[in-house]
Amino acid sequence: MPQFYEDVTVGNVETYGEYAVSREEVLRFAEQYDPQWFHVDPERAEHESPYGGVIASGWHTAAMTMRMLVDGHLAEAATVGAKGVDDLRWRVPVRPGDTLRIENEVLEKVPERPERGLIRARTRTFNQDDEEVFSMIGNVMYLRRDPDPVAADDESDDQE
Amino acid sequence: MPQFYEDVTVGNVETYGEYAVSREEVLRFAEQYDPQWFHVDPERAEHESPYGGVIASGWHTAAMTMRMLVDGHLAEAATVGAKGVDDLRWRVPVRPGDTLRIENEVLEKVPERPERGLIRARTRTFNQDDEEVFSMIGNVMYLRRDPDPVAADDESDDQE
């Protein structure tokens, strides 16, 4: 059974992953979407970067985090996408050879509409040394199992 | 000459792009990083999705936006990465066949450290119909051409 808006509990914390970060994937993602030298040029990064070697694009870290969220949770959830993300932070560089995992905490439920509601959740990504490398607060639209006619019908800031 | 912190002007607006969104790339990105059915299953998306067909993963839209930022601007800038992003919003679905462009506006300069400063900039992504599909406020670390010994030395919330 998919997880609907009614099934989500504020305060619930779950952990998902892992995701092994390969050098080949770090370079491939960055070459396509973020070809800055400290992501795509191992030689120069080793000698000139403050990070001492190539690091993953921050958008790659976000994408790997999303994959863990989908596999661990969203594939079973009755969502129709997300409105956006707040307070996205890259805290520690992600490097080839790292192994990532995530922790997801439900912060708030917003009734929003008769047929669906918004779940605000904080996702934190950790590496194999338990360093928090990334975090964000997502705003995901969940369908209701049973429409709620009294939920506010707020059309603002909406993909549809 | 690379663009340093001192070279950035608050209020400056520039436009970059374009980026042609192919169906093959939409499916490939989503299969790897965001395999939710409304991104990877064209048949089901056409019949069941509120969007009437597959739409790009929001993280793919962010990644394509980043590529336009790098090609248009960041490749020439003396940056060492970003701390994070605020107010990231997916406003209108991005679909196969769309052509994207971006508008980047410098909002604020924060002195932060003797050797570098933070540039806050709003990036907005538009499709071929001039709909704003995506927006975010980035916090990017720019090196200074000349170190400023009086700049606050704020080590908080930092990748290094």
Short mmCIF file of C-alpha atoms in Angstrom, two decimals:
data_model
loop_
_atom_site.label_atom_id
_atom_site.label_comp_id
_atom_site.label_asym_id
_atom_site.label_seq_id
_atom_site.Cartn_x
_atom_site.Cartn_y
_atom_site.Cartn_z
CA MET A 1 0.00 0.00 0.00
CA PRO A 2 1.35 3.45 -0.84
CA GLN A 3 1.89 5.89 1.99
CA PHE A 4 -0.61 8.76 1.87
CA TYR A 5 -0.60 12.14 3.63
CA GLU A 6 -2.62 10.65 6.50
CA ASP A 7 0.03 7.95 7.04
CA VAL A 8 2.90 10.39 7.69
CA THR A 9 3.78 11.14 11.34
CA VAL A 10 5.52 14.32 12.45
CA GLY A 11 8.73 13.49 14.32
CA ASN A 12 9.27 10.21 12.51
CA VAL A 13 12.96 9.61 11.68
CA GLU A 14 14.18 7.01 9.20
CA THR A 15 17.57 6.18 7.73
CA TYR A 16 18.25 5.03 4.17
CA GLY A 17 21.21 4.17 1.98
CA GLU A 18 23.99 3.39 1.33
CA TYR A 19 25.41 4.97 -1.83
CA ALA A 20 29.00 4.28 -2.91
CA VAL A 21 30.51 7.32 -4.65
CA SER A 22 32.78 6.25 -7.50
CA ARG A 23 35.44 8.44 -9.06
CA GLU A 24 34.05 7.67 -12.51
CA GLU A 25 30.56 8.84 -11.53
CA VAL A 26 31.88 12.01 -9.84
CA LEU A 27 33.74 12.99 -13.02
CA ARG A 28 30.92 12.02 -15.39
CA PHE A 29 28.25 13.99 -13.51
CA ALA A 30 30.47 17.06 -13.22
CA GLU A 31 31.57 16.93 -16.87
CA GLN A 32 27.94 17.04 -17.92
CA TYR A 33 26.43 19.45 -15.40
CA ASP A 34 29.11 21.25 -13.37
CA PRO A 35 32.44 21.34 -15.23
CA GLN A 36 34.30 23.57 -12.79
CA TRP A 37 37.98 22.59 -12.49
CA PHE A 38 37.78 21.48 -8.85
CA HIS A 39 35.18 18.88 -9.94
CA VAL A 40 36.59 17.68 -13.29
CA ASP A 41 40.38 18.18 -13.27
CA PRO A 42 42.01 15.75 -10.80
CA GLU A 43 45.55 16.99 -11.52
CA ARG A 44 44.80 20.68 -10.96
CA ALA A 45 42.50 19.92 -8.02
CA GLU A 46 45.23 17.98 -6.27
CA HIS A 47 47.68 20.89 -6.50
CA GLU A 48 45.52 24.03 -6.41
CA SER A 49 42.19 23.27 -4.77
CA PRO A 50 41.61 24.06 -1.10
CA TYR A 51 40.01 20.60 -0.95
CA GLY A 52 43.21 18.74 -1.98
CA GLY A 53 41.60 16.75 -4.78
CA VAL A 54 38.45 16.53 -6.89
CA ILE A 55 35.18 16.73 -4.97
CA ALA A 56 31.70 15.85 -6.17
CA SER A 57 29.50 18.59 -7.58
CA GLY A 58 27.07 19.72 -4.91
CA TRP A 59 24.26 18.93 -7.35
CA HIS A 60 25.60 15.41 -7.66
CA THR A 61 25.43 15.08 -3.87
CA ALA A 62 21.83 16.32 -4.00
CA ALA A 63 21.04 13.81 -6.77
CA MET A 64 22.60 10.88 -4.87
CA THR A 65 20.63 11.94 -1.79
CA MET A 66 17.46 11.95 -3.89
CA ARG A 67 18.17 8.44 -5.14
CA MET A 68 18.42 7.21 -1.56
CA LEU A 69 15.16 8.99 -0.68
CA VAL A 70 13.36 7.40 -3.63
CA ASP A 71 14.69 3.89 -3.00
CA GLY A 72 14.13 4.09 0.73
CA HIS A 73 10.81 5.84 0.85
CA LEU A 74 9.38 7.91 -2.00
CA ALA A 75 8.86 4.97 -4.38
CA GLU A 76 6.22 3.74 -1.89
CA ALA A 77 4.71 7.16 -1.19
CA ALA A 78 1.67 8.72 -2.89
CA THR A 79 3.49 11.89 -3.90
CA VAL A 80 3.14 14.03 -6.99
CA GLY A 81 6.51 15.79 -6.67
CA ALA A 82 7.92 18.58 -4.57
CA LYS A 83 7.38 22.32 -4.52
CA GLY A 84 10.93 23.05 -3.54
CA VAL A 85 13.66 22.91 -0.96
CA ASP A 86 14.76 25.27 1.81
CA ASP A 87 18.12 25.68 3.55
CA LEU A 88 20.08 23.42 1.22
CA ARG A 89 23.66 23.29 2.56
CA TRP A 90 26.86 21.62 1.37
CA ARG A 91 28.75 21.18 4.63
CA VAL A 92 31.67 18.86 3.94
CA PRO A 93 33.10 17.88 0.53
CA VAL A 94 32.01 14.54 -0.92
CA ARG A 95 34.93 12.66 -2.45
CA PRO A 96 35.41 9.65 -4.71
CA GLY A 97 35.43 6.55 -2.50
CA ASP A 98 32.97 7.94 0.05
CA THR A 99 29.93 5.92 1.11
CA LEU A 100 26.83 7.98 1.86
CA ARG A 101 23.65 7.37 3.82
CA ILE A 102 20.76 9.62 4.78
CA GLU A 103 18.53 10.41 7.73
CA ASN A 104 15.05 11.78 7.04
CA GLU A 105 12.95 13.50 9.74
CA VAL A 106 9.34 14.62 9.27
CA LEU A 107 9.09 18.21 10.54
CA GLU A 108 5.60 19.39 9.69
CA LYS A 109 2.35 18.56 7.88
CA VAL A 110 0.53 21.37 6.06
CA PRO A 111 -3.12 20.52 5.09
CA GLU A 112 -3.00 22.81 2.05
CA ARG A 113 -5.70 21.33 -0.22
CA PRO A 114 -8.71 19.00 -0.14
CA GLU A 115 -6.97 16.31 -2.19
CA ARG A 116 -3.44 16.62 -0.90
CA GLY A 117 -1.10 18.03 1.73
CA LEU A 118 2.48 19.14 2.08
CA ILE A 119 5.08 17.23 4.10
CA ARG A 120 8.10 19.23 5.26
CA ALA A 121 11.03 16.95 6.07
CA ARG A 122 14.71 17.49 6.86
CA THR A 123 17.08 15.21 5.00
CA ARG A 124 20.68 14.95 6.21
CA THR A 125 23.39 13.08 4.30
CA PHE A 126 26.35 11.52 6.12
CA ASN A 127 29.60 9.96 4.94
CA GLN A 128 31.34 6.84 6.24
CA ASP A 129 32.98 8.90 9.01
CA ASP A 130 29.57 10.11 10.25
CA GLU A 131 30.26 13.63 9.03
CA GLU A 132 27.15 15.49 7.88
CA VAL A 133 28.05 16.40 4.30
CA PHE A 134 24.71 17.81 3.11
CA SER A 135 21.30 18.81 4.40
CA MET A 136 18.05 20.29 3.12
CA ILE A 137 14.40 20.73 4.04
CA GLY A 138 12.09 19.37 1.36
CA ASN A 139 8.47 20.35 0.71
CA VAL A 140 6.81 17.31 -0.83
CA MET A 141 3.20 17.06 -2.04
CA TYR A 142 1.42 13.93 -0.75
CA LEU A 143 -2.02 12.83 -1.93
CA ARG A 144 -4.65 12.17 0.72
CA ARG A 145 -6.27 8.78 0.95
CA ASP A 146 -9.56 10.56 1.68
CA PRO A 147 -10.13 14.11 0.43
CA ASP A 148 -10.61 16.67 3.20
CA PRO A 149 -13.19 19.26 2.09
CA VAL A 150 -12.20 21.72 4.82
CA ALA A 151 -8.48 21.85 3.92
CA ALA A 152 -7.51 25.24 2.60
CA ASP A 153 -7.40 25.39 -1.20
CA ASP A 154 -4.11 27.20 -1.70
CA GLU A 155 -3.12 27.46 -5.37
CA SER A 156 -0.02 29.55 -4.74
CA ASP A 157 3.51 28.51 -5.72
CA ASP A 158 2.32 25.42 -7.47
CA GLN A 159 3.56 23.25 -10.30
CA GLU A 160 0.14 22.39 -11.68
CA MET B 1 41.19 37.39 -16.26
CA PRO B 2 39.01 35.58 -13.75
CA GLN B 3 36.32 37.51 -11.97
CA PHE B 4 37.13 38.03 -8.27
CA TYR B 5 34.92 39.10 -5.37
CA GLU B 6 35.88 42.73 -5.98
CA ASP B 7 34.67 42.51 -9.58
CA VAL B 8 31.09 41.52 -8.72
CA THR B 9 28.46 44.30 -8.66
CA VAL B 10 25.25 44.10 -6.64
CA GLY B 11 22.24 44.55 -8.91
CA ASN B 12 23.99 43.19 -11.98
CA VAL B 13 21.69 40.98 -14.09
CA GLU B 14 22.90 38.64 -16.82
CA THR B 15 21.22 36.01 -18.97
CA TYR B 16 22.75 32.72 -20.10
CA GLY B 17 21.74 29.64 -22.03
CA GLU B 18 20.16 28.00 -23.93
CA TYR B 19 19.74 24.32 -22.95
CA ALA B 20 17.66 21.96 -25.10
CA VAL B 21 15.95 19.32 -22.93
CA SER B 22 15.86 15.96 -24.71
CA ARG B 23 13.51 13.12 -23.83
CA GLU B 24 16.45 10.73 -23.70
CA GLU B 25 18.31 12.91 -21.16
CA VAL B 26 15.18 13.39 -19.02
CA LEU B 27 14.70 9.63 -18.77
CA ARG B 28 18.40 8.84 -18.26
CA PHE B 29 18.87 11.35 -15.41
CA ALA B 30 15.69 10.22 -13.67
CA GLU B 31 16.46 6.51 -14.06
CA GLN B 32 19.76 7.09 -12.29
CA TYR B 33 18.84 9.62 -9.60
CA ASP B 34 15.07 10.06 -9.29
CA PRO B 35 13.22 6.96 -10.58
CA GLN B 36 9.73 8.04 -9.55
CA TRP B 37 7.10 6.91 -12.06
CA PHE B 38 6.10 10.40 -13.20
CA HIS B 39 9.72 10.90 -14.33
CA VAL B 40 10.60 7.48 -15.81
CA ASP B 41 7.36 5.83 -17.03
CA PRO B 42 6.02 7.72 -20.07
CA GLU B 43 3.00 5.41 -20.47
CA ARG B 44 1.80 5.68 -16.87
CA ALA B 45 2.66 9.40 -16.73
CA GLU B 46 0.51 10.10 -19.76
CA HIS B 47 -2.54 8.43 -18.24
CA GLU B 48 -2.20 8.96 -14.49
CA SER B 49 0.05 11.94 -13.80
CA PRO B 50 -1.45 15.38 -13.06
CA TYR B 51 1.21 16.68 -15.49
CA GLY B 52 -0.10 14.67 -18.48
CA GLY B 53 3.27 13.13 -19.36
CA VAL B 54 6.79 12.61 -18.05
CA ILE B 55 8.44 15.65 -16.54
CA ALA B 56 12.10 16.19 -15.71
CA SER B 57 13.32 15.45 -12.20
CA GLY B 58 13.60 18.70 -10.30
CA TRP B 59 17.24 17.83 -9.60
CA HIS B 60 17.79 17.50 -13.33
CA THR B 61 16.39 21.01 -13.79
CA ALA B 62 18.77 22.23 -11.07
CA ALA B 63 21.68 20.45 -12.79
CA MET B 64 20.84 21.92 -16.22
CA THR B 65 20.59 25.35 -14.59
CA MET B 66 24.03 24.82 -13.05
CA ARG B 67 25.49 23.91 -16.44
CA MET B 68 24.23 27.19 -17.88
CA LEU B 69 25.67 29.08 -14.89
CA VAL B 70 29.08 27.44 -15.33
CA ASP B 71 29.22 27.97 -19.10
CA GLY B 72 27.94 31.52 -18.90
CA HIS B 73 29.76 32.75 -15.88
CA LEU B 74 31.29 30.50 -13.21
CA ALA B 75 33.99 29.03 -15.46
CA GLU B 76 35.48 32.56 -15.54
CA ALA B 77 34.94 33.30 -11.86
CA ALA B 78 37.45 32.83 -9.03
CA THR B 79 35.11 30.69 -6.94
CA VAL B 80 35.83 27.74 -4.69
CA GLY B 81 32.32 26.35 -4.61
CA ALA B 82 29.07 27.24 -2.87
CA LYS B 83 27.92 26.96 0.72
CA GLY B 84 24.38 26.24 -0.24
CA VAL B 85 21.12 27.42 -1.75
CA ASP B 86 18.04 29.07 -0.28
CA ASP B 87 14.45 29.17 -1.51
CA LEU B 88 14.86 26.58 -4.24
CA ARG B 89 11.50 26.30 -6.03
CA TRP B 90 10.20 24.13 -8.86
CA ARG B 91 7.43 26.32 -10.28
CA VAL B 92 6.39 24.81 -13.62
CA PRO B 93 7.18 21.30 -14.91
CA VAL B 94 10.09 20.97 -17.34
CA ARG B 95 9.23 18.63 -20.22
CA PRO B 96 11.12 16.85 -22.99
CA GLY B 97 11.42 19.28 -25.91
CA ASP B 98 11.67 22.39 -23.73
CA THR B 99 14.46 24.92 -24.26
CA LEU B 100 15.72 26.59 -21.09
CA ARG B 101 17.62 29.79 -20.35
CA ILE B 102 18.55 31.52 -17.11
CA GLU B 103 18.68 34.98 -15.60
CA ASN B 104 21.17 35.62 -12.79
CA GLU B 105 20.91 38.66 -10.50
CA VAL B 106 23.50 39.60 -7.87
CA LEU B 107 21.62 40.33 -4.64
CA GLU B 108 24.27 40.86 -1.99
CA LYS B 109 28.01 40.75 -1.18
CA VAL B 110 29.07 39.47 2.26
CA PRO B 111 32.75 40.23 3.18
CA GLU B 112 33.03 37.12 5.36
CA ARG B 113 36.79 36.44 5.35
CA PRO B 114 40.12 38.12 4.58
CA GLU B 115 40.78 35.96 1.54
CA ARG B 116 37.29 35.59 0.16
CA GLY B 117 33.69 36.76 0.25
CA LEU B 118 30.23 35.39 -0.35
CA ILE B 119 28.07 36.39 -3.32
CA ARG B 120 24.33 35.87 -2.95
CA ALA B 121 22.61 35.69 -6.34
CA ARG B 122 19.12 34.76 -7.52
CA THR B 123 19.02 32.44 -10.50
CA ARG B 124 15.76 32.05 -12.40
CA THR B 125 15.24 29.48 -15.15
CA PHE B 126 12.73 30.09 -17.96
CA ASN B 127 11.34 27.89 -20.72
CA GLN B 128 10.70 28.77 -24.36
CA ASP B 129 7.31 30.27 -23.42
CA ASP B 130 8.96 32.64 -20.90
CA GLU B 131 7.47 30.73 -17.98
CA GLU B 132 9.67 30.74 -14.88
CA VAL B 133 10.14 27.03 -14.24
CA PHE B 134 12.72 27.17 -11.43
CA SER B 135 14.43 29.61 -9.10
CA MET B 136 16.95 29.59 -6.28
CA ILE B 137 19.24 31.89 -4.32
CA GLY B 138 22.84 30.67 -4.37
CA ASN B 139 25.57 31.47 -1.84
CA VAL B 140 28.85 31.24 -3.73
CA MET B 141 32.36 31.72 -2.28
CA TYR B 142 34.51 34.09 -4.40
CA LEU B 143 38.21 34.62 -3.78
CA ARG B 144 39.40 38.20 -3.36
CA ARG B 145 42.03 39.60 -5.70
CA ASP B 146 43.53 41.38 -2.69
CA PRO B 147 43.04 39.97 0.82
CA ASP B 148 41.11 42.26 3.17
CA PRO B 149 42.55 41.93 6.69
CA VAL B 150 39.52 43.60 8.28
CA ALA B 151 36.93 41.24 6.81
CA ALA B 152 35.31 39.11 9.50
CA ASP B 153 36.86 35.67 9.79
CA ASP B 154 33.74 33.56 9.97
CA GLU B 155 34.49 29.85 10.02
CA SER B 156 30.89 28.76 10.50
CA ASP B 157 28.92 26.64 8.06
CA ASP B 158 31.94 26.02 5.94
CA GLN B 159 33.10 23.26 3.62
CA GLU B 160 36.79 23.60 4.44
#
